[in-house]
PDB file of C-alpha atoms in Angstrom:
ATOM      1  CA  VAL A   1       0.000   0.000   0.000  1.00 85.00           C
ATOM      2  CA  ASN A   2       1.212   3.496  -0.799  1.00 89.00           C
ATOM      3  CA  VAL A   3      -0.255   6.466   1.088  1.00 89.00           C
ATOM      4  CA  THR A   4       0.710  10.051   0.483  1.00 83.00           C
ATOM      5  CA  SER A   5       0.135  11.715   3.834  1.00 82.00           C
ATOM      6  CA  TRP A   6       0.259  10.906   7.514  1.00 77.00           C
ATOM      7  CA  THR A   7      -3.486  11.641   7.747  1.00 78.00           C
ATOM      8  CA  SER A   8      -4.251   8.918   5.185  1.00 81.00           C
ATOM      9  CA  GLY A   9      -1.664   6.609   6.715  1.00 78.00           C
ATOM     10  CA  LEU A  10      -3.110   6.977  10.196  1.00 77.00           C
ATOM     11  CA  LYS A  11      -6.575   6.237   8.810  1.00 78.00           C
ATOM     12  CA  TRP A  12      -5.242   3.045   7.211  1.00 76.00           C
ATOM     13  CA  LEU A  13      -3.427   1.950  10.365  1.00 76.00           C
ATOM     14  CA  GLN A  14      -6.412   2.601  12.584  1.00 74.00           C
ATOM     15  CA  ALA A  15      -8.717   0.686  10.232  1.00 75.00           C
ATOM     16  CA  LEU A  16      -6.264  -2.206   9.999  1.00 72.00           C
ATOM     17  CA  GLY A  17      -6.031  -2.357  13.774  1.00 65.00           C
ATOM     18  CA  SER A  18      -9.776  -2.255  14.361  1.00 55.00           C
ATOM     19  CA  GLU A  19     -12.879  -4.234  13.511  1.00 47.00           C
ATOM     20  CA  GLY A  20     -14.100  -1.403  11.291  1.00 44.00           C
ATOM     21  CA  GLY A  21     -13.228  -0.626   7.731  1.00 45.00           C
ATOM     22  CA  ILE A  22     -11.808   2.200   5.663  1.00 49.00           C
ATOM     23  CA  ASP A  23     -14.115   4.859   4.193  1.00 49.00           C
ATOM     24  CA  GLY A  24     -17.301   3.176   5.330  1.00 48.00           C
ATOM     25  CA  GLU A  25     -16.380  -0.372   4.368  1.00 49.00           C
ATOM     26  CA  PRO A  26     -18.748  -2.545   6.412  1.00 45.00           C
ATOM     27  CA  ASP A  27     -16.174  -4.735   8.120  1.00 48.00           C
ATOM     28  CA  GLY A  28     -12.446  -5.032   8.690  1.00 45.00           C
ATOM     29  CA  ALA A  29     -12.406  -8.508   7.147  1.00 46.00           C
ATOM     30  CA  ALA A  30     -12.565  -6.850   3.718  1.00 54.00           C
ATOM     31  CA  ILE A  31      -9.183  -5.236   4.375  1.00 62.00           C
ATOM     32  CA  ALA A  32      -6.136  -7.463   4.139  1.00 73.00           C
ATOM     33  CA  LYS A  33      -3.160  -6.229   6.122  1.00 81.00           C
ATOM     34  CA  PRO A  34      -0.491  -5.383   3.575  1.00 87.00           C
ATOM     35  CA  ASP A  35       3.026  -6.602   4.302  1.00 90.00           C
ATOM     36  CA  PHE A  36       4.451  -3.181   3.415  1.00 92.00           C
ATOM     37  CA  ILE A  37       3.133   0.371   3.656  1.00 91.00           C
ATOM     38  CA  CYS A  38       5.024   3.222   1.985  1.00 94.00           C
ATOM     39  CA  MET A  39       4.205   6.673   3.351  1.00 92.00           C
ATOM     40  CA  GLN A  40       5.167  10.131   2.182  1.00 93.00           C
ATOM     41  CA  GLU A  41       4.610  13.699   3.315  1.00 88.00           C
ATOM     42  CA  LEU A  42       4.687  12.843   7.014  1.00 85.00           C
ATOM     43  CA  LYS A  43       5.860  16.388   7.818  1.00 84.00           C
ATOM     44  CA  CYS A  44       7.194  15.163  11.163  1.00 77.00           C
ATOM     45  CA  SER A  45      10.472  16.196  12.730  1.00 69.00           C
ATOM     46  CA  SER A  46      12.573  13.545  14.429  1.00 68.00           C
ATOM     47  CA  ASP A  47      11.402  14.442  17.946  1.00 62.00           C
ATOM     48  CA  LYS A  48       7.735  14.174  16.939  1.00 63.00           C
ATOM     49  CA  LEU A  49       8.208  11.077  14.790  1.00 64.00           C
ATOM     50  CA  PHE A  50       9.599   8.924  17.574  1.00 61.00           C
ATOM     51  CA  GLY A  51       7.630  10.380  20.515  1.00 57.00           C
ATOM     52  CA  SER A  52       5.665   8.069  22.775  1.00 45.00           C
ATOM     53  CA  SER A  53       2.414  10.047  22.962  1.00 42.00           C
ATOM     54  CA  ILE A  54      -0.638   8.835  21.051  1.00 40.00           C
ATOM     55  CA  SER A  55      -2.602  12.033  21.649  1.00 43.00           C
ATOM     56  CA  GLY A  56      -2.492  13.103  17.999  1.00 44.00           C
ATOM     57  CA  GLY A  57      -0.229  14.655  15.419  1.00 48.00           C
ATOM     58  CA  CYS A  58       3.137  13.329  14.352  1.00 52.00           C
ATOM     59  CA  SER A  59       3.981  11.636  17.630  1.00 49.00           C
ATOM     60  CA  THR A  60       1.548   8.863  16.748  1.00 62.00           C
ATOM     61  CA  VAL A  61       3.490   7.608  13.725  1.00 72.00           C
ATOM     62  CA  GLN A  62       5.745   5.011  15.351  1.00 78.00           C
ATOM     63  CA  SER A  63       3.401   4.288  18.277  1.00 77.00           C
ATOM     64  CA  GLN A  64       0.323   3.708  16.097  1.00 77.00           C
ATOM     65  CA  ALA A  65       2.307   1.549  13.697  1.00 82.00           C
ATOM     66  CA  ARG A  66       3.401  -0.670  16.600  1.00 83.00           C
ATOM     67  CA  VAL A  67      -0.131  -0.921  17.978  1.00 80.00           C
ATOM     68  CA  CYS A  68      -1.297  -2.107  14.554  1.00 81.00           C
ATOM     69  CA  GLY A  69       1.442  -4.705  14.184  1.00 85.00           C
ATOM     70  CA  TYR A  70       3.962  -2.786  12.090  1.00 88.00           C
ATOM     71  CA  MET A  71       7.549  -1.711  12.558  1.00 90.00           C
ATOM     72  CA  GLY A  72       9.684   0.174  10.110  1.00 87.00           C
ATOM     73  CA  ASN A  73      12.108   2.839   9.102  1.00 90.00           C
ATOM     74  CA  TYR A  74      11.344   6.538   9.136  1.00 88.00           C
ATOM     75  CA  THR A  75      13.007   9.600   7.629  1.00 89.00           C
ATOM     76  CA  PRO A  76      12.112  12.837   9.411  1.00 86.00           C
ATOM     77  CA  ALA A  77      10.937  15.905   7.558  1.00 86.00           C
ATOM     78  CA  THR A  78      13.207  18.851   7.005  1.00 86.00           C
ATOM     79  CA  THR A  79      12.406  22.523   7.416  1.00 83.00           C
ATOM     80  CA  GLY A  80      10.995  24.029   4.249  1.00 79.00           C
ATOM     81  CA  PRO A  81      11.519  27.569   2.911  1.00 78.00           C
ATOM     82  CA  GLY A  82       8.601  28.931   4.966  1.00 83.00           C
ATOM     83  CA  GLY A  83       9.941  27.419   8.178  1.00 83.00           C
ATOM     84  CA  ASN A  84       7.382  24.601   8.255  1.00 83.00           C
ATOM     85  CA  ALA A  85       8.055  20.868   8.148  1.00 82.00           C
ATOM     86  CA  SER A  86       8.451  19.540   4.619  1.00 85.00           C
ATOM     87  CA  ALA A  87       8.591  15.963   3.267  1.00 89.00           C
ATOM     88  CA  GLY A  88       9.234  13.046   5.644  1.00 90.00           C
ATOM     89  CA  THR A  89       8.825   9.430   4.524  1.00 92.00           C
ATOM     90  CA  ALA A  90       8.409   5.971   6.036  1.00 92.00           C
ATOM     91  CA  VAL A  91       8.317   2.291   5.180  1.00 94.00           C
ATOM     92  CA  LEU A  92       6.241   0.161   7.533  1.00 92.00           C
ATOM     93  CA  VAL A  93       6.627  -3.627   7.594  1.00 93.00           C
ATOM     94  CA  ARG A  94       4.394  -6.182   9.308  1.00 91.00           C
ATOM     95  CA  SER A  95       5.962  -7.183  12.599  1.00 90.00           C
ATOM     96  CA  HIS A  96       6.349 -10.855  11.672  1.00 90.00           C
ATOM     97  CA  ILE A  97       8.688  -9.955   8.794  1.00 92.00           C
ATOM     98  CA  PRO A  98      12.246  -9.405  10.040  1.00 92.00           C
ATOM     99  CA  ILE A  99      13.976  -6.250   8.904  1.00 92.00           C
ATOM    100  CA  GLY A 100      17.705  -5.813   8.785  1.00 89.00           C
ATOM    101  CA  GLU A 101      20.483  -3.495   7.850  1.00 88.00           C
ATOM    102  CA  LEU A 102      21.009  -3.062   4.138  1.00 88.00           C
ATOM    103  CA  LYS A 103      24.507  -3.268   2.761  1.00 87.00           C
ATOM    104  CA  LEU A 104      24.864  -0.115   0.659  1.00 88.00           C
ATOM    105  CA  PRO A 105      26.209  -0.351  -2.879  1.00 89.00           C
ATOM    106  CA  ARG A 106      29.695   0.957  -3.620  1.00 87.00           C
ATOM    107  CA  ASP A 107      30.876   3.201  -6.401  1.00 85.00           C
ATOM    108  CA  LYS A 108      33.798   2.444  -8.750  1.00 87.00           C
ATOM    109  CA  HIS A 109      36.192   3.814  -6.110  1.00 91.00           C
ATOM    110  CA  GLY A 110      34.866   1.479  -3.408  1.00 90.00           C
ATOM    111  CA  GLN A 111      33.007   4.213  -1.508  1.00 90.00           C
ATOM    112  CA  GLU A 112      29.547   3.501  -0.088  1.00 90.00           C
ATOM    113  CA  CYS A 113      26.760   5.161  -2.063  1.00 90.00           C
ATOM    114  CA  PRO A 114      24.338   6.834   0.361  1.00 90.00           C
ATOM    115  CA  ILE A 115      20.584   6.529  -0.056  1.00 92.00           C
ATOM    116  CA  PRO A 116      19.578   9.276  -2.519  1.00 91.00           C
ATOM    117  CA  TYR A 117      17.641  12.199  -1.012  1.00 90.00           C
ATOM    118  CA  GLU A 118      17.396  10.614   2.452  1.00 89.00           C
ATOM    119  CA  ASP A 119      19.227  13.586   3.947  1.00 86.00           C
ATOM    120  CA  VAL A 120      16.449  15.940   2.799  1.00 89.00           C
ATOM    121  CA  GLY A 121      13.570  13.831   4.127  1.00 89.00           C
ATOM    122  CA  ARG A 122      12.505  12.460   0.755  1.00 93.00           C
ATOM    123  CA  THR A 123      13.521   8.785   0.847  1.00 94.00           C
ATOM    124  CA  THR A 124      13.195   5.926   3.303  1.00 93.00           C
ATOM    125  CA  VAL A 125      14.582   2.464   2.605  1.00 95.00           C
ATOM    126  CA  CYS A 126      13.819  -0.712   4.522  1.00 94.00           C
ATOM    127  CA  PHE A 127      15.373  -4.134   3.967  1.00 95.00           C
ATOM    128  CA  ALA A 128      12.917  -6.949   4.672  1.00 93.00           C
ATOM    129  CA  ARG A 129      14.890 -10.149   5.172  1.00 89.00           C
ATOM    130  CA  GLY A 130      13.571 -13.373   3.719  1.00 75.00           C
ATOM    131  CA  GLY A 131      11.534 -13.886   0.593  1.00 73.00           C
ATOM    132  CA  PRO A 132      13.094 -13.745  -2.864  1.00 68.00           C
ATOM    133  CA  ARG A 133      16.878 -13.834  -2.948  1.00 72.00           C
ATOM    134  CA  LYS A 134      16.925 -13.637   0.852  1.00 78.00           C
ATOM    135  CA  GLY A 135      15.458 -10.189   1.052  1.00 90.00           C
ATOM    136  CA  ILE A 136      13.553  -7.419  -0.621  1.00 93.00           C
ATOM    137  CA  VAL A 137      14.211  -3.685  -0.483  1.00 95.00           C
ATOM    138  CA  VAL A 138      11.179  -1.448   0.055  1.00 96.00           C
ATOM    139  CA  VAL A 139      11.539   2.235  -0.839  1.00 96.00           C
ATOM    140  CA  SER A 140       9.270   5.198  -0.175  1.00 96.00           C
ATOM    141  CA  THR A 141      10.054   8.451  -1.966  1.00 95.00           C
ATOM    142  CA  TYR A 142       8.484  11.886  -2.060  1.00 94.00           C
ATOM    143  CA  LEU A 143       9.456  13.921  -5.110  1.00 94.00           C
ATOM    144  CA  PHE A 144       9.499  17.723  -5.166  1.00 91.00           C
ATOM    145  CA  SER A 145       5.990  19.210  -4.951  1.00 87.00           C
ATOM    146  CA  GLY A 146       4.611  21.166  -7.847  1.00 88.00           C
ATOM    147  CA  LEU A 147       7.526  20.378 -10.160  1.00 91.00           C
ATOM    148  CA  GLY A 148       5.957  17.447 -12.030  1.00 89.00           C
ATOM    149  CA  ASN A 149       8.057  16.040 -14.851  1.00 90.00           C
ATOM    150  CA  SER A 150      10.813  18.655 -14.561  1.00 91.00           C
ATOM    151  CA  GLU A 151      14.593  18.333 -14.224  1.00 91.00           C
ATOM    152  CA  PRO A 152      14.788  18.055 -10.396  1.00 92.00           C
ATOM    153  CA  ASN A 153      12.218  15.241 -10.269  1.00 93.00           C
ATOM    154  CA  VAL A 154      13.575  13.433 -13.326  1.00 93.00           C
ATOM    155  CA  LYS A 155      17.065  13.576 -11.753  1.00 93.00           C
ATOM    156  CA  PHE A 156      15.619  12.253  -8.465  1.00 94.00           C
ATOM    157  CA  LEU A 157      14.055   9.289 -10.323  1.00 94.00           C
ATOM    158  CA  SER A 158      17.244   8.623 -12.273  1.00 94.00           C
ATOM    159  CA  ASP A 159      19.481   8.785  -9.181  1.00 94.00           C
ATOM    160  CA  MET A 160      17.162   6.443  -7.280  1.00 94.00           C
ATOM    161  CA  ALA A 161      16.902   3.980 -10.183  1.00 94.00           C
ATOM    162  CA  VAL A 162      20.703   3.814 -10.537  1.00 93.00           C
ATOM    163  CA  TRP A 163      21.065   3.271  -6.773  1.00 94.00           C
ATOM    164  CA  LEU A 164      18.427   0.527  -6.737  1.00 94.00           C
ATOM    165  CA  ARG A 165      20.017  -1.284  -9.694  1.00 92.00           C
ATOM    166  CA  ALA A 166      23.390  -1.133  -7.923  1.00 91.00           C
ATOM    167  CA  LEU A 167      21.910  -3.000  -4.950  1.00 91.00           C
ATOM    168  CA  GLY A 168      21.285  -6.045  -7.125  1.00 89.00           C
ATOM    169  CA  ARG A 169      18.230  -7.034  -5.060  1.00 90.00           C
ATOM    170  CA  PRO A 170      14.509  -7.149  -5.788  1.00 93.00           C
ATOM    171  CA  TYR A 171      12.688  -4.036  -4.676  1.00 94.00           C
ATOM    172  CA  ILE A 172       9.313  -2.378  -4.258  1.00 95.00           C
ATOM    173  CA  TRP A 173       9.318   1.363  -4.890  1.00 96.00           C
ATOM    174  CA  GLY A 174       6.349   3.424  -3.747  1.00 95.00           C
ATOM    175  CA  GLY A 175       6.107   7.151  -3.775  1.00 94.00           C
ATOM    176  CA  ASP A 176       4.373  10.422  -4.321  1.00 94.00           C
ATOM    177  CA  PHE A 177       5.895  10.977  -7.725  1.00 93.00           C
ATOM    178  CA  GLN A 178       4.225  14.366  -8.330  1.00 92.00           C
ATOM    179  CA  MET A 179       3.141  13.392 -11.852  1.00 91.00           C
ATOM    180  CA  SER A 180       0.592  11.242 -13.631  1.00 90.00           C
ATOM    181  CA  PRO A 181       1.389   7.601 -14.433  1.00 90.00           C
ATOM    182  CA  ALA A 182       1.811   8.551 -18.108  1.00 91.00           C
ATOM    183  CA  GLU A 183       4.274  11.335 -17.238  1.00 90.00           C
ATOM    184  CA  LEU A 184       6.131   8.996 -14.897  1.00 90.00           C
ATOM    185  CA  GLY A 185       6.383   6.354 -17.623  1.00 88.00           C
ATOM    186  CA  ALA A 186       7.737   8.937 -20.060  1.00 87.00           C
ATOM    187  CA  THR A 187      10.711   9.610 -17.741  1.00 84.00           C
ATOM    188  CA  GLY A 188      12.124   6.204 -18.650  1.00 77.00           C
TER     189      GLY A 188
END
């Protein structure tokens, strides 16, 4: 499942953890718990993301995920031009699926290649051990708002695709790509 805001993500988690459904669905049985949930636009700073309060707002992210049977990796938002939180991503994994540390790819000089755009709150990567080829990489990305199929977003996609290919592992890539499926396909 891919959700593009914490509000939508919280709604999903609460529905998955209850007997009710999502958007008026009559019963929770109609909703299968996905193994992976990619979330974008959390807009949560590190202190709010990992807080223990479940009173509302960003501090519920990790706590609510745990209550609903998920664990995961989170990338805090950064401060945007107007001083407000911007971006923030997460990958949630069902608790019965072990997650581990991912060995980063190396460049031609033997240096580790960092996760693209993680430092600006736009990418979270989680390595779920087991399954095909002894693990699958799950990625959640949040491209630059309002830029659509322009150079910064096309570069983001290209950088991420190169990084994922260098891992040599199967992957699932969810995101708020800021463009239509046709535009996304046209980026190559």
